[in-house]
Each structure stands twice: as structure tokens, then as C-alpha cells.
Amino acid sequence: MTRFQPAFAAPRSPAVSSPLGLHRVLEPAGVLPQAALRLDASPEIWPDEVRVGVRRLNLDAASFRQLSEAAGGDPAAVRAAVLDIVASRGKMQNPVTGSGGMLTGVVEAAGPDSPLGLAPGDRIATLVSLSLTPLVITDGLARWDGRSEQVPCAGHAILFGRSIAAILPEDLPAELSLAVLDVCGAPALTHRVVTAARHAAPAPALAPVVAVLGAAGKSGSLSAAAARRAGARRVIGVVPHEAEAGLLRAAGLADEVVVADARDPVAVSGAVERAGGPADVTVVCVDVPGCEGGAILSTAPGGTVIFFSMATSFSAAALGAEGVAADVTMLVGNGYAPGHAELALDLIRTEPGARGLFTRRID
Amino acid sequence: MTRFQPAFAAPRSPAVSSPLGLHRVLEPAGVLPQAALRLDASPEIWPDEVRVGVRRLNLDAASFRQLSEAAGGDPAAVRAAVLDIVASRGKMQNPVTGSGGMLTGVVEAAGPDSPLGLAPGDRIATLVSLSLTPLVITDGLARWDGRSEQVPCAGHAILFGRSIAAILPEDLPAELSLAVLDVCGAPALTHRVVTAARHAAPAPALAPVVAVLGAAGKSGSLSAAAARRAGARRVIGVVPHEAEAGLLRAAGLADEVVVADARDPVAVSGAVERAGGPADVTVVCVDVPGCEGGAILSTAPGGTVIFFSMATSFSAAALGAEGVAADVTMLVGNGYAPGHAELALDLIRTEPGARGLFTRRID
């Protein structure tokens, strides 16, 4: 097997491509692209690859927050940091948080062996993280003000055989679709877990109580909507201050809205308790560190905590549960589940409250 | 409520104690003891606390490894690092890994309101992490050579109302019991997950295939034994080199033993595949970073990965699964489950192979 467009093939190109993108890993050798320090982001594609002309990056919330804080809030420094990361790594992966984000663009070329079903001209969003997607930026991010996660961008990106991309729906604004698809793993897993808990309940009146930490945010609002659709008996939305509480109440996505600092285990578990908890399922969508203990203490024995925040600490979760003798199942929020894009887009179409919260964050 | 033995009460003591130990947190205020930077480890106890005379610390494997590497293998420097951590934090929590370990000792005093059922003179092991246990070392660790996770130690530790401790069994050596109890969450959760997968299987012949990464280690060997007891159709043990493969084959805990570097996703998933995989349940017991991708790729669609290693990266797991579109459930290994100590001690009594691997690591 040779390169599809071999004009610029690097001298040390491997002989075959891998659906996982192993052939694009420059260092260290043998790791998956997500774990790599540096990827080959050259534009010529292999027979099972797709090249995308990039229109917009949507940085992961935890990553953007870290970059902004490290830059002391200076937008020009944030922009320089993103450019430096992409130039040196061949992908947009925040070295501190490990996370990336996603992108939208237009298919420029699709190799004859690509299984993704894409053709030149298709408007798409990638559903695999930027942290493993070969990327080159060609416009210096001149159109980005450095103040938002949404980054207008020109350049190209590469999709592997086993990457996932969604064709952007015609009936929704591209920015809205991108923001929804970025977090679509959260409502999908929430829906699955709540459905299983409902089926395991001894009676319909004992359907699960669901608490969502950060319920007014993007992944949080969709997770709350998904929990209700999956048959939750009660959805408790936890938000950090009264302004968000007002927005969430107006959106109508939660049966109870409570204000608590998710980093304060005693405060958040007390608030959830008073709102009808403890929860059978707790969903963590707060993009700040230190929310593990509060989530665990808010969850009933035998219940489940789903961690979606990239700011989650594995050891804090594992030791936190052990430390309070909490018999809870703790899930690493997987960004992929079959049908995740369809479910999230359907929720945003049918839940005006969720759409309102999203639109507010995009504008 | 006042202190049970108020002689040395600190001036700023809170008025009441908390079963979670909140009253021992010095900074930052309001967090759980596991997340605290510094604990009050003073010896006088509150009415619901227990004071333990420490005999031995058993450092978490990931923590000891990190300390040894940071010290360049110098045992005196490792000892100094442990003393410094305990003196400055009031607990043995590795600042890099976040993990601790556990301890054995003899109950010195039990408050009248303690729910733990302990009495002075009881020989016990703590089943909550050292990362949240108030600890004072009084012998400078003079009897420890700095070369092993097992640390002979004099001093005292405090148990809270909601802490967990096990009375050491009379029929097993204390060192063996300590090592077993330290990892007893792993076989308990493995047993639970494999049992659930077996019950969900459409036919007995489709009982789950289980892969254990690091199957010759402590948590790995007990997890392999637990998987077999829970009805796994096939247990695949993955070890890093031929010497461990020989030990694991001799122990008889796995149906197939394969040698692969767990940090190499392509190698480990290929090895598991050839041994009868992919696995329905993959258990990660390797205490080095970078094993997330290999575990995910070794697991069948719809399967489950249980991460027990404290070296696990949350974002590497979450993004790794998304990056290869893997529909797998990923669990944070919870160190606590009801009955976990009893199951692990029973396995070590009835599985000579597991006992042999443990004894070898203790000597």
C-alpha cells in the first residue's frame, strides 16, 4: 500500500497505514495518536484517510480555561499558546489537561479505502478529539480574538479509517451543531445508565433520582434532558451561583435547581439531599478540579457517578470513594457511544430549554 | 460535644467531630481529608474516633515507585521523602500520585461513640487509604531500608467514624494479610463485574472472557482468581516478561498467559486477541502510566475496562476510548465494596497459586 497522493511523502513514511492512525505517530514510536507527543500532519492522505479543510476549532472547556488562566487572561498570549502547541505537536492537545476539542470543516479529499462515507464538499464535524487529530493551521488564527473556545481557523486536518465524523445537519446553525456534537457522549452515556437503573428498579415509583453537577452548562444541560427522557423520577440540577440557577429554572430541564459549590463535598451533598437526594445517578459536568468528593457523597449506596469533566482526577475519585466507604460505581465518561450524535441533536431540536442554554453560550 | 481526651486540644478545634474527618482538616478548609493539603494528626481522640499504634505502613505501589524513581534509587533519600511528607502533611499522601497505601497496628484507644467495634489491643489493618489518615511517625523510620513498600514504623494514626478497618486474621501472617487487604477492592469489583456479565450472557457457553493486565502482581493475581470464581469462561493473564509468565503459569491462575508491554496498545491487544480475546472484561493492575489505550483496544465492543492502577490518567482513558470509537464501559476502581476484605482473604486461603505470588512479593 502506498500513499494516495504521494507527492509530499516524508522519507521515513511507514509502508502501510493503520485505521488507528499509528502511521502518523512521530514520537514516541508505537503509541496511539492520542498519547503521542508529535504527529505527522502533512496534507497528503493515505488510501483510508480523509483530509478536511478546517473552518473552526472548538476547544475543550477545561483546556481553554487552563490556557486562559496560564496566560493571565491575555487573549494574544492564549492565541500564541494554541499556535505553538499545534506547530510543535501536529495536533491541538493541551499539554496540561491532555484534552483537545473538535473541529468543523469541509472535506477536501477522501481516500478510496476510507470507510467514513464522506465526499469532497461535505460539511462535517469531527467526533474524535483534537488531541489525536493531525492538524496544521495556516492563517495564524488571525480571525480569533482569543476570548472564546470557538476558534475561527484555516488549515487542514486528517481523519483516519477509524475516526468518526458527522455531516452537519442543514436545519441547525453550524456553531450550534458543533457545540452539541462536542459533548454528545455525555447525554448518550447518561441516557444509557439512567435507563439501566430504571429497568433495575423494583417499581416504577422507584425510578432513579439523577443529580447533574453543572447542569446549566453544555454537557450538563443535555445530560439533564437525557436523564429525563430516560425516565428519571427526579432531575436535580446543581449550579454554582444564583444567576445560573435562574437560567436553568427558566430552561425547565430540572425538577429541582440548587446552588452549591461542587468542590465543597459537604455543601453539595447537603444541597442534593435537601432537593430529594441522594442521587441514584450523579453526572459530573463541572470543568474545574476537585468535584470528586462532592459527587461521591451526593450518591446513594449502590448508585453510579459518571465523570464527564476532563478536570477529574482518577486517584481523587478512587481514593475518595474508598475513604468514605462509598459503595458507588464510578464511570469514566466515554466520549463515544453508538448513536451519540443523533441523540444529542434530537435533544437540541426538541428541548427548547437546552437549545436556549446552548445558544446563550455560543453568542 | 467535646474531645474525648482534651488534654492536648488545639486552640482552634471545631466544636463537633465529623464521621468523615472534616474536623481534622487544617487546609484548605472544607475539603475532605483525602483532598486536604494538611491534617491535624494530634493523638487525642474525639468520641467517635479510634487511635492506632502503628506497626507497619504498606505504601501504594505507584507511590513507592514514583518516590524511588525521584530519588534515583537512593534508599536514604526515599526514607527522607516519606518522613518529610508525613511531617508536613500529617498523612502519607504522595503529592505526585495522590495515593497513599495502608497500615497495620494495634488499637490504643477507642472513643465511646466509635461505630467501628474496635477495642484496645485489637490487631488491625486500615482499609481506608493513608492519603486521608492522620499519621505521626515517631521513630524516624529507623528500621526501614527504603527498598520496599513495606515500612516498619512506630507512631500513631487516627480512624474516623466512617473509616474502615479489619481485625487481622489469626491464621495468616500479618504481612500477608496487610498485602491482601491493601488490594482487596480489586477482586471484589472484578467479581461483581464478571458476575454481572455472566448473568447478562445469552448462554453459559458465552460467559465472559477476562483479561488481566499485570496478572502476576498483587491486585492482578487476586483479580484473576476472582474472575475465575465469578464464572469467567477464560482468564487471560498479561505480564511484561517471561520471568513473570513462568511464575503466573506455575500459579495456575490464568487459562492463558501472554507476554506483552501493557503500554504498547498494538502489542497488548494483539496478544490478548491471539489468546482468545478480545476480552469482555479487562482489568488493569499495572502500576505504570500509559496502559489506557492497550486496555481499551483489548476489550470487545460492549465490554468493560476496570482501571485499578493509580497510575491511570482520566483524560487518557476518556479520550483514548473516544479516539478509537470504542463502545466500552470504563470503571474507576473503587477501593471499597461491601465484603471486600472477606472475599480477598478467602481467595488467599483457598488459592495456593495466589498465595504463592503474594508470599514471593513480601519476602
XYZ file of C-alpha atoms in Angstrom:
726
model
C 0.000 0.000 0.000
C 1.317 3.438 -0.869
C 0.233 6.969 -0.221
C -2.849 8.075 -2.136
C -1.237 11.371 -3.082
C 2.423 10.627 -2.650
C 3.788 13.965 -3.790
C 4.978 15.074 -0.335
C 5.560 11.739 1.340
C 8.059 12.007 4.165
C 11.244 9.959 3.702
C 10.539 7.699 6.705
C 6.888 7.005 5.886
C 5.734 3.585 7.016
C 4.705 1.180 4.281
C 1.089 0.801 5.359
C -1.470 2.964 7.077
C -3.376 1.998 10.219
C -7.056 2.726 10.858
C -5.960 3.926 14.303
C -3.516 6.428 12.794
C -0.377 4.704 14.080
C 1.394 5.582 10.824
C 1.111 9.301 11.700
C 2.843 8.992 15.086
C 6.319 10.552 15.004
C 7.218 10.203 18.697
C 7.298 8.205 20.812
C 7.117 5.257 18.445
C 4.339 2.715 18.856
C 1.861 4.725 20.910
C -1.619 5.699 19.790
C -2.027 9.196 18.298
C -3.782 10.422 21.453
C -0.743 9.545 23.587
C 1.798 10.812 21.058
C 3.961 13.856 21.665
C 4.079 14.668 17.970
C 2.101 13.674 14.885
C 2.832 13.869 11.182
C 0.203 16.339 9.969
C 1.317 16.511 6.344
C -1.538 17.072 3.892
C -1.136 14.107 1.533
C -3.509 11.319 2.528
C -3.261 7.568 2.666
C -5.889 5.430 0.922
C -8.059 5.094 4.055
C -7.742 8.720 5.194
C -9.793 11.866 4.687
C -8.403 15.423 4.536
C -10.610 18.194 5.881
C -10.321 21.915 5.215
C -10.738 23.364 8.691
C -13.251 26.162 9.316
C -13.456 26.280 13.101
C -11.949 24.676 16.193
C -13.997 24.211 19.354
C -11.542 23.911 22.220
C -12.370 21.666 25.145
C -13.689 23.780 28.029
C -11.124 22.542 30.558
C -8.311 23.192 28.062
C -9.455 26.719 27.203
C -9.867 27.550 30.860
C -6.346 26.326 31.645
C -4.826 28.229 28.717
C -6.609 31.433 29.708
C -5.537 31.160 33.316
C -1.938 30.369 32.364
C -1.930 33.422 30.106
C -3.270 35.623 32.882
C -6.302 36.323 30.716
C -4.234 37.908 27.912
C -6.031 36.907 24.657
C -2.944 37.392 22.491
C -0.982 35.049 24.738
C -3.763 32.448 24.544
C -3.659 32.623 20.751
C 0.121 32.299 20.741
C -0.114 29.284 23.034
C -2.546 27.470 20.728
C -0.416 28.208 17.676
C 2.676 26.984 19.465
C 1.018 23.745 20.584
C -0.261 22.920 17.100
C 3.030 23.807 15.420
C 5.116 21.708 17.783
C 2.793 18.725 18.284
C 0.980 18.493 14.955
C -2.303 18.424 16.900
C -4.197 20.640 19.351
C -3.681 18.811 22.629
C -3.280 20.882 25.776
C -0.151 19.505 27.479
C -1.584 20.203 30.961
C -5.127 18.890 30.658
C -4.395 16.331 27.943
C -7.612 17.339 26.238
C -8.331 18.858 22.849
C -11.766 19.648 21.475
C -13.164 19.179 17.992
C -13.461 20.939 14.667
C -15.746 21.676 11.757
C -14.723 21.902 8.153
C -15.304 20.782 4.601
C -13.999 17.521 3.156
C -11.210 18.249 0.682
C -10.215 14.698 -0.284
C -11.330 11.205 0.659
C -9.120 8.196 0.002
C -10.636 5.294 -1.960
C -10.410 2.957 1.053
C -11.912 5.339 3.637
C -14.856 3.699 5.444
C -16.287 7.023 6.652
C -18.621 7.561 3.703
C -17.526 11.155 3.114
C -17.089 13.002 -0.176
C -15.395 16.285 -1.110
C -17.642 19.210 -0.252
C -19.353 17.566 2.737
C -19.644 19.908 5.725
C -18.640 17.878 8.762
C -17.739 17.949 12.427
C -15.165 15.553 13.803
C -16.350 13.422 16.713
C -12.883 12.311 17.745
C -10.820 14.603 19.895
C -8.405 17.181 18.526
C -5.935 15.551 20.914
C -5.380 12.811 18.321
C -6.209 14.591 15.049
C -3.326 15.698 12.797
C -3.754 19.446 12.305
C -1.997 22.305 10.526
C -3.086 25.942 10.994
C -2.318 28.245 8.061
C -3.880 31.594 8.995
C -2.149 32.314 12.301
C -5.652 32.317 13.864
C -5.915 35.931 12.726
C -9.713 35.913 12.995
C -9.776 34.647 16.605
C -9.873 37.099 19.485
C -8.533 34.548 22.000
C -11.511 35.110 24.284
C -13.732 32.145 23.446
C -13.497 28.405 22.948
C -14.818 28.845 19.396
C -11.821 29.446 17.144
C -12.266 30.522 13.501
C -9.389 28.821 11.728
C -7.965 27.963 8.305
C -5.836 24.893 7.740
C -6.233 21.162 7.290
C -6.854 18.111 9.445
C -6.640 14.366 8.803
C -9.202 11.684 9.665
C -8.142 8.044 9.998
C -10.065 4.950 8.980
C -11.482 4.511 12.470
C -12.140 8.202 13.161
C -15.714 9.398 13.467
C -17.245 12.417 11.792
C -20.800 13.674 11.466
C -22.198 15.528 8.485
C -23.547 18.809 9.881
C -27.333 18.990 9.789
C -28.904 21.509 7.414
C -31.549 22.613 9.915
C -29.221 23.864 12.654
C -26.577 26.608 12.695
C -23.087 25.130 12.329
C -21.880 26.685 15.587
C -24.764 25.134 17.462
C -24.223 21.699 15.918
C -20.533 21.842 16.716
C -21.145 22.735 20.356
C -23.721 19.953 20.656
C -21.604 17.292 18.963
C -18.622 18.242 21.131
C -20.381 16.961 24.243
C -22.654 14.335 22.707
C -21.013 11.479 24.622
C -22.424 12.855 27.889
C -26.152 12.635 27.150
C -25.633 9.267 25.449
C -23.984 7.646 28.470
C -26.368 9.371 30.884
C -29.307 8.012 28.903
C -27.842 4.517 28.956
C -27.073 4.498 32.684
C -30.409 6.006 33.734
C -32.292 3.588 31.500
C -30.465 0.637 33.058
C -31.130 1.960 36.575
C -34.815 2.397 35.749
C -35.060 -1.160 34.459
C -33.307 -2.418 37.597
C -35.663 -0.516 39.912
C -38.153 -2.746 41.716
C -41.089 -0.451 40.839
C -41.780 2.497 38.522
C -42.216 4.733 41.561
C -38.591 3.944 42.398
C -37.166 5.158 39.076
C -33.771 6.793 39.612
C -33.139 10.236 41.041
C -30.468 11.957 38.933
C -28.241 14.826 40.061
C -26.323 16.811 37.431
C -23.427 18.925 38.706
C -23.010 21.850 36.323
C -26.492 21.396 34.852
C -26.604 24.802 33.154
C -23.526 24.076 31.051
C -23.357 22.373 27.679
C -22.800 18.740 28.646
C -24.824 19.300 31.817
C -27.954 20.643 30.176
C -28.008 17.862 27.580
C -27.356 15.261 30.296
C -30.281 16.615 32.306
C -32.514 16.421 29.246
C -31.285 12.891 28.515
C -31.912 11.796 32.113
C -35.495 12.984 31.936
C -36.049 11.301 28.577
C -34.633 8.058 30.001
C -37.270 8.096 32.720
C -35.608 9.679 35.758
C -38.046 10.152 38.629
C -36.459 13.469 39.549
C -33.674 15.547 37.991
C -31.712 17.757 40.395
C -29.610 20.439 38.755
C -26.667 21.810 40.750
C -25.187 25.154 39.676
C -22.542 27.389 41.243
C -24.481 30.640 41.652
C -27.899 32.229 41.517
C -27.503 33.649 38.009
C -27.094 30.165 36.536
C -29.895 28.910 38.751
C -32.231 31.436 37.172
C -31.229 30.356 33.679
C -31.653 26.684 34.497
C -35.054 27.225 36.115
C -36.199 29.137 33.061
C -34.950 26.344 30.805
C -37.132 23.844 32.651
C -34.644 20.990 32.347
C -34.527 20.111 36.067
C -37.214 19.364 38.626
C -35.115 20.993 41.336
C -32.390 23.597 40.954
C -29.947 24.105 43.806
C -26.963 26.415 44.246
C -23.790 24.871 45.701
C -20.049 24.863 45.117
C -19.402 21.429 43.592
C -15.896 21.481 45.098
C -17.359 21.570 48.608
C -18.435 17.977 49.351
C -20.435 18.851 52.438
C -22.258 21.731 50.769
C -23.096 19.923 47.533
C -24.192 16.656 49.145
C -26.334 18.574 51.632
C -27.968 20.556 48.822
C -28.689 17.407 46.808
C -30.108 15.710 49.893
C -32.475 18.600 50.578
C -33.603 18.577 46.951
C -34.751 14.963 47.150
C -31.452 13.091 47.047
C -29.196 11.301 47.495
C -28.997 10.597 43.794
C -29.053 7.157 42.235
C -27.061 8.582 39.339
C -24.798 11.633 39.657
C -23.410 13.222 36.493
C -20.339 15.456 36.850
C -20.182 18.151 34.167
C -18.224 20.825 36.064
C -14.967 21.732 34.348
C -12.993 22.604 37.489
C -10.854 20.231 39.585
C -11.928 18.913 42.967
C -15.515 17.802 42.372
C -14.961 14.078 43.016
C -15.778 14.048 46.727
C -18.976 16.038 46.372
C -20.225 13.767 43.622
C -19.481 10.635 45.635
C -21.140 11.932 48.799
C -24.213 13.004 46.793
C -24.752 9.458 45.525
C -26.741 6.747 47.283
C -25.141 3.385 48.164
C -25.302 1.189 45.057
C -25.596 4.257 42.833
C -23.445 5.452 39.943
C -21.269 8.507 39.380
C -20.479 9.441 35.773
C -17.460 11.703 35.453
C -17.500 13.748 32.243
C -15.274 16.618 33.312
C -11.765 16.411 31.916
C -10.662 18.030 35.174
C -11.458 14.789 37.014
C -8.586 13.213 38.945
C -8.541 9.431 38.745
C -6.859 8.970 42.119
C -9.096 11.529 43.839
C -12.137 9.595 42.636
C -10.793 6.152 43.524
C -9.432 7.115 46.919
C -12.275 9.480 47.675
C -14.851 6.715 47.400
C -12.729 4.314 49.421
C -12.057 6.983 52.025
C -15.740 7.397 52.869
C -16.586 3.712 52.333
C -18.900 4.612 49.469
C -20.226 1.642 47.501
C -20.750 3.544 44.273
C -19.940 2.620 40.679
C -17.754 5.281 39.084
C -17.634 5.633 35.300
C -15.061 7.368 33.146
C -17.202 9.361 30.727
C -16.533 7.829 27.330
C -16.901 10.376 24.541
C -18.193 7.673 22.214
C -21.321 5.584 22.186
C -23.217 4.335 19.139
C -25.880 6.870 18.164
C -24.489 9.592 20.385
C -24.596 12.330 17.735
C -28.172 11.542 16.724
C -29.430 11.554 20.327
C -27.779 14.875 21.166
C -29.007 16.605 18.014
C -32.504 15.266 18.624
C -32.458 16.620 22.182
C -31.387 20.064 20.996
C -34.138 20.081 18.373
C -36.888 19.019 20.777
C -35.863 20.697 24.054
C -36.095 24.477 23.676
C -34.645 24.896 27.166
C -31.450 23.086 26.249
C -31.222 24.940 22.959
C -31.609 28.238 24.765
C -28.755 27.483 27.142
C -26.539 26.439 24.238
C -27.324 29.437 22.074
C -26.594 31.706 25.004
C -23.127 30.199 25.369
C -22.331 30.448 21.681
C -23.364 34.060 21.138
C -19.514 17.535 72.006
C -16.002 17.889 73.317
C -12.791 15.973 72.794
C -12.658 12.586 74.441
C -9.177 13.241 75.816
C -8.988 17.016 75.741
C -5.528 17.388 77.251
C -3.818 18.499 74.005
C -6.735 20.033 72.137
C -5.597 22.617 69.617
C -6.866 26.145 70.235
C -8.926 26.251 67.038
C -10.563 22.829 67.413
C -14.031 22.672 65.904
C -16.871 22.079 68.330
C -18.000 18.751 66.874
C -16.350 15.872 65.077
C -17.449 14.534 61.679
C -17.563 10.854 60.732
C -15.788 11.882 57.517
C -12.938 13.506 59.450
C -13.700 17.061 58.365
C -12.740 18.289 61.846
C -9.135 17.130 61.224
C -8.681 19.153 58.039
C -6.335 22.105 58.581
C -6.095 23.371 54.996
C -7.788 24.137 52.749
C -10.917 24.495 54.844
C -13.996 22.479 53.952
C -12.437 19.746 51.817
C -12.474 16.052 52.658
C -9.355 14.666 54.368
C -8.265 12.930 51.150
C -8.152 16.250 49.285
C -6.566 18.163 52.155
C -3.045 19.542 51.997
C -2.605 19.155 55.739
C -4.365 17.250 58.519
C -4.367 17.618 62.291
C -2.760 14.360 63.427
C -2.678 15.092 67.135
C -3.085 11.998 69.320
C -6.070 12.932 71.490
C -9.243 11.439 70.038
C -12.803 12.645 69.620
C -15.674 10.486 70.925
C -16.208 8.738 67.580
C -12.513 8.225 66.741
C -10.008 5.409 67.272
C -6.278 5.852 67.837
C -3.999 3.137 66.485
C -0.414 2.427 67.477
C 1.250 1.943 64.085
C 3.395 -1.126 63.410
C 3.825 -1.061 59.655
C 2.969 1.063 56.621
C 2.332 -0.545 53.249
C 2.936 2.120 50.625
C 0.862 2.132 47.470
C 2.868 0.556 44.634
C 2.552 3.547 42.293
C 3.619 5.887 45.098
C 6.656 3.832 46.113
C 7.725 3.523 42.507
C 7.474 7.278 41.974
C 9.386 8.036 45.176
C 12.143 5.582 44.257
C 12.498 6.984 40.769
C 12.510 10.579 42.025
C 15.249 9.630 44.489
C 17.303 7.998 41.775
C 17.025 4.728 43.663
C 18.788 6.086 46.772
C 17.064 4.343 49.733
C 18.063 7.014 52.255
C 16.503 9.683 50.045
C 13.304 7.641 49.758
C 13.111 7.394 53.538
C 13.715 11.121 53.931
C 10.979 11.848 51.391
C 8.417 9.761 53.290
C 9.341 11.399 56.599
C 9.085 14.825 55.056
C 5.662 14.137 53.518
C 4.224 12.828 56.784
C 5.709 15.646 58.856
C 4.418 18.370 56.561
C 1.023 16.917 55.597
C 0.012 14.972 58.694
C -0.649 11.976 56.426
C 1.279 9.786 53.957
C -0.026 11.018 50.635
C 2.377 11.137 47.708
C 1.972 14.633 46.223
C 2.666 13.356 42.698
C 0.496 10.239 42.521
C -2.060 11.379 45.106
C -2.053 7.881 46.539
C -1.100 6.530 49.931
C -1.321 2.913 50.997
C -2.447 1.419 54.296
C -1.143 0.408 57.707
C -1.309 -2.217 60.405
C -1.184 -1.585 64.109
C -2.765 -2.141 67.492
C -5.740 -0.193 68.798
C -4.618 2.121 71.602
C -7.877 3.891 72.379
C -11.445 3.768 71.058
C -13.882 6.607 71.708
C -17.238 5.713 73.269
C -19.142 6.760 70.129
C -16.947 4.919 67.603
C -19.062 2.649 65.373
C -16.080 0.524 64.283
C -16.429 -2.121 67.018
C -12.749 -1.997 67.971
C -11.188 -2.318 71.435
C -7.715 -1.549 72.777
C -5.351 -4.392 71.941
C -7.040 -5.398 68.663
C -4.546 -6.043 65.840
C -5.964 -4.307 62.795
C -5.307 -3.156 59.265
C -6.859 0.062 57.954
C -8.906 -0.310 54.801
C -9.026 3.391 54.048
C -6.101 4.986 52.300
C -3.159 6.536 54.096
C -3.891 9.522 51.859
C -6.649 10.544 54.279
C -5.483 9.025 57.578
C -3.947 11.353 60.198
C -0.479 9.955 60.920
C 2.533 10.787 63.084
C 5.823 8.864 62.771
C 7.943 8.788 65.945
C 10.889 6.509 65.096
C 12.335 8.269 62.058
C 11.644 5.021 60.139
C 14.966 3.766 61.524
C 14.056 0.124 60.869
C 13.145 0.674 57.187
C 15.762 0.187 54.497
C 13.904 2.324 51.935
C 13.936 -0.522 49.420
C 10.447 -1.974 49.794
C 6.847 -0.832 50.052
C 6.602 -2.498 53.473
C 7.710 0.056 56.054
C 8.269 -0.940 59.706
C 7.139 2.110 61.629
C 6.320 3.433 65.114
C 3.827 6.219 65.660
C 0.081 6.728 65.783
C -2.804 7.069 63.355
C -6.436 8.168 63.713
C -9.554 6.434 62.382
C -12.783 8.389 61.885
C -16.331 7.237 62.468
C -16.759 6.272 58.823
C -13.290 4.759 58.346
C -12.972 1.039 57.767
C -10.592 -1.335 59.493
C -10.286 -5.105 59.550
C -9.140 -7.166 62.515
C -6.163 -9.174 61.246
C -6.944 -12.879 60.953
C -5.124 -15.218 63.346
C -4.458 -17.858 60.691
C -2.405 -15.698 58.317
C 0.888 -13.842 58.768
C 0.283 -10.130 59.375
C 2.414 -9.100 56.390
C 0.394 -11.349 54.114
C -2.941 -10.078 55.430
C -1.806 -6.488 55.035
C -0.729 -7.011 51.449
C -4.017 -8.773 50.650
C -6.235 -6.200 52.330
C -4.382 -3.384 50.584
C -5.732 -4.506 47.215
C -8.977 -6.157 48.285
C -11.114 -3.688 46.338
C -9.793 -5.123 43.067
C -11.004 -8.736 43.386
C -14.307 -7.509 44.845
C -15.142 -5.267 41.904
C -13.806 -7.794 39.393
C -16.047 -10.458 40.931
C -19.048 -8.151 40.744
C -18.485 -7.092 37.128
C -17.735 -10.611 35.862
C -20.764 -11.999 37.681
C -22.999 -9.357 36.095
C -21.525 -10.059 32.653
C -22.091 -13.780 33.116
C -25.708 -13.230 34.074
C -26.159 -10.965 31.061
C -24.658 -13.525 28.677
C -27.203 -15.203 26.411
C -25.817 -18.681 27.155
C -23.389 -20.292 29.629
C -21.025 -21.021 26.746
C -20.807 -17.253 26.245
C -19.647 -16.463 29.774
C -17.186 -13.577 29.745
C -13.563 -13.713 28.676
C -11.465 -11.752 31.187
C -8.035 -10.236 30.537
C -5.936 -9.120 33.498
C -3.046 -6.751 32.723
C -0.396 -7.288 35.366
C -1.835 -10.646 36.404
C 1.249 -11.761 38.357
C 1.073 -8.790 40.707
C -0.878 -8.450 43.932
C -4.126 -6.920 42.747
C -3.757 -8.754 39.429
C -3.420 -12.255 40.831
C -6.377 -11.798 43.178
C -8.426 -10.296 40.348
C -7.629 -13.287 38.145
C -8.691 -15.642 40.935
C -11.870 -13.614 41.496
C -12.691 -13.649 37.782
C -12.450 -17.423 37.664
C -14.561 -17.800 40.800
C -17.179 -15.495 39.279
C -17.502 -17.843 36.299
C -15.262 -16.380 33.611
C -15.097 -18.603 30.545
C -11.409 -17.837 30.071
C -8.891 -15.818 32.068
C -6.033 -14.300 30.074
C -3.085 -13.095 32.139
C -0.849 -10.439 30.586
C 2.625 -9.952 32.073
C 5.584 -7.843 30.989
C 8.281 -10.511 30.629
C 8.975 -14.223 30.533
C 10.062 -14.475 34.169
C 6.664 -13.315 35.380
C 4.990 -15.510 32.785
C 6.681 -18.530 34.319
C 5.528 -17.582 37.795
C 1.970 -16.985 36.646
C 1.824 -20.264 34.718
C 3.066 -22.113 37.792
C 0.445 -20.382 39.931
C -2.307 -21.688 37.667
C -4.480 -18.596 37.997
C -4.906 -17.955 34.265
C -6.009 -20.154 31.364
C -3.648 -18.317 29.030
C -0.503 -16.399 29.904
C 0.893 -13.925 27.389
C 3.887 -11.615 27.459
C 3.337 -8.054 26.239
C 4.175 -4.490 27.215
C 0.874 -3.110 28.515
C 1.930 0.374 27.406
C 2.017 -0.764 23.775
C -1.620 -0.823 22.626
C -0.948 -2.725 19.437
C 1.196 -5.360 21.136
C -1.083 -5.970 24.092
C -4.315 -6.055 22.119
C -2.733 -8.406 19.593
C -1.532 -10.716 22.354
C -4.955 -10.778 24.014
C -6.607 -11.456 20.668
C -4.334 -14.416 19.970
C -5.015 -15.804 23.451
C -8.762 -15.973 22.828
C -9.764 -12.329 23.135
C -10.893 -9.642 22.774
C -11.910 -9.589 26.409
C -15.400 -8.899 27.674
C -13.845 -7.585 30.866
C -10.320 -6.141 31.047
C -8.780 -5.470 34.457
C -5.834 -3.049 34.598
C -3.480 -3.798 37.503
C -0.243 -2.437 36.041
C 1.251 0.337 38.161
C 2.897 2.270 35.335
C 1.368 5.112 33.303
C 0.209 4.678 29.726
C -1.815 1.460 29.836
C -5.198 3.001 28.972
C -5.024 2.530 25.197
C -3.942 -1.092 25.369
C -6.725 -1.958 27.772
C -9.339 -0.256 25.600
C -8.159 -1.940 22.406
C -8.102 -5.335 24.149
C -11.787 -5.058 25.063
C -14.697 -6.156 22.879
C -17.449 -3.676 21.914
C -19.934 -3.530 24.787
C -17.281 -4.774 27.225
C -15.917 -3.245 30.401
C -12.488 -1.978 31.437
C -11.773 -1.746 35.176
C -8.887 0.577 35.993
C -7.286 -0.256 39.334
C -3.860 1.245 38.751
C -3.353 4.572 40.493
C -1.169 5.484 37.518
C -4.292 5.697 35.338
C -4.893 9.026 33.597
C -8.550 10.021 33.496
C -8.214 12.035 30.293
C -6.116 9.367 28.558
C -8.863 6.829 29.257
C -11.748 9.075 28.243
C -10.121 10.426 25.105
C -8.468 7.129 24.254
C -11.797 5.341 24.019
C -13.369 8.160 22.049
C -10.356 8.330 19.755
C -10.774 4.752 18.571
C -14.605 4.839 18.716
C -14.601 2.134 21.379
C -18.005 1.453 22.933
C -16.632 0.201 26.236
C -17.691 0.921 29.801
C -14.758 2.223 31.844
C -14.805 1.933 35.623
C -12.720 3.786 38.173
C -11.600 1.016 40.509
C -13.260 1.782 43.826
C -11.188 0.552 46.760
C -14.348 -0.195 48.724
C -17.136 -2.694 48.246
C -19.119 -4.451 50.956
C -17.431 -7.724 51.852
C -14.230 -6.906 50.024
C -11.887 -7.920 52.852
C -13.613 -11.252 53.424
C -13.538 -12.168 49.720
C -9.855 -11.344 49.320
C -8.809 -13.226 52.456
C -10.888 -16.200 51.364
C -9.207 -16.211 47.949
C -5.755 -16.143 49.515
C -6.679 -19.025 51.832
C -8.119 -21.202 49.067
C -5.920 -20.355 46.070
C -2.386 -21.573 46.719
C -1.256 -20.004 43.451
C -2.307 -16.547 44.540
C -0.811 -17.053 47.976
C 2.457 -18.115 46.433
C 2.678 -14.988 44.294
C 1.920 -12.817 47.316
C 4.378 -14.502 49.620
C 7.048 -14.132 46.989
C 6.483 -10.369 46.854
C 6.533 -9.961 50.612
C 9.708 -11.888 51.373
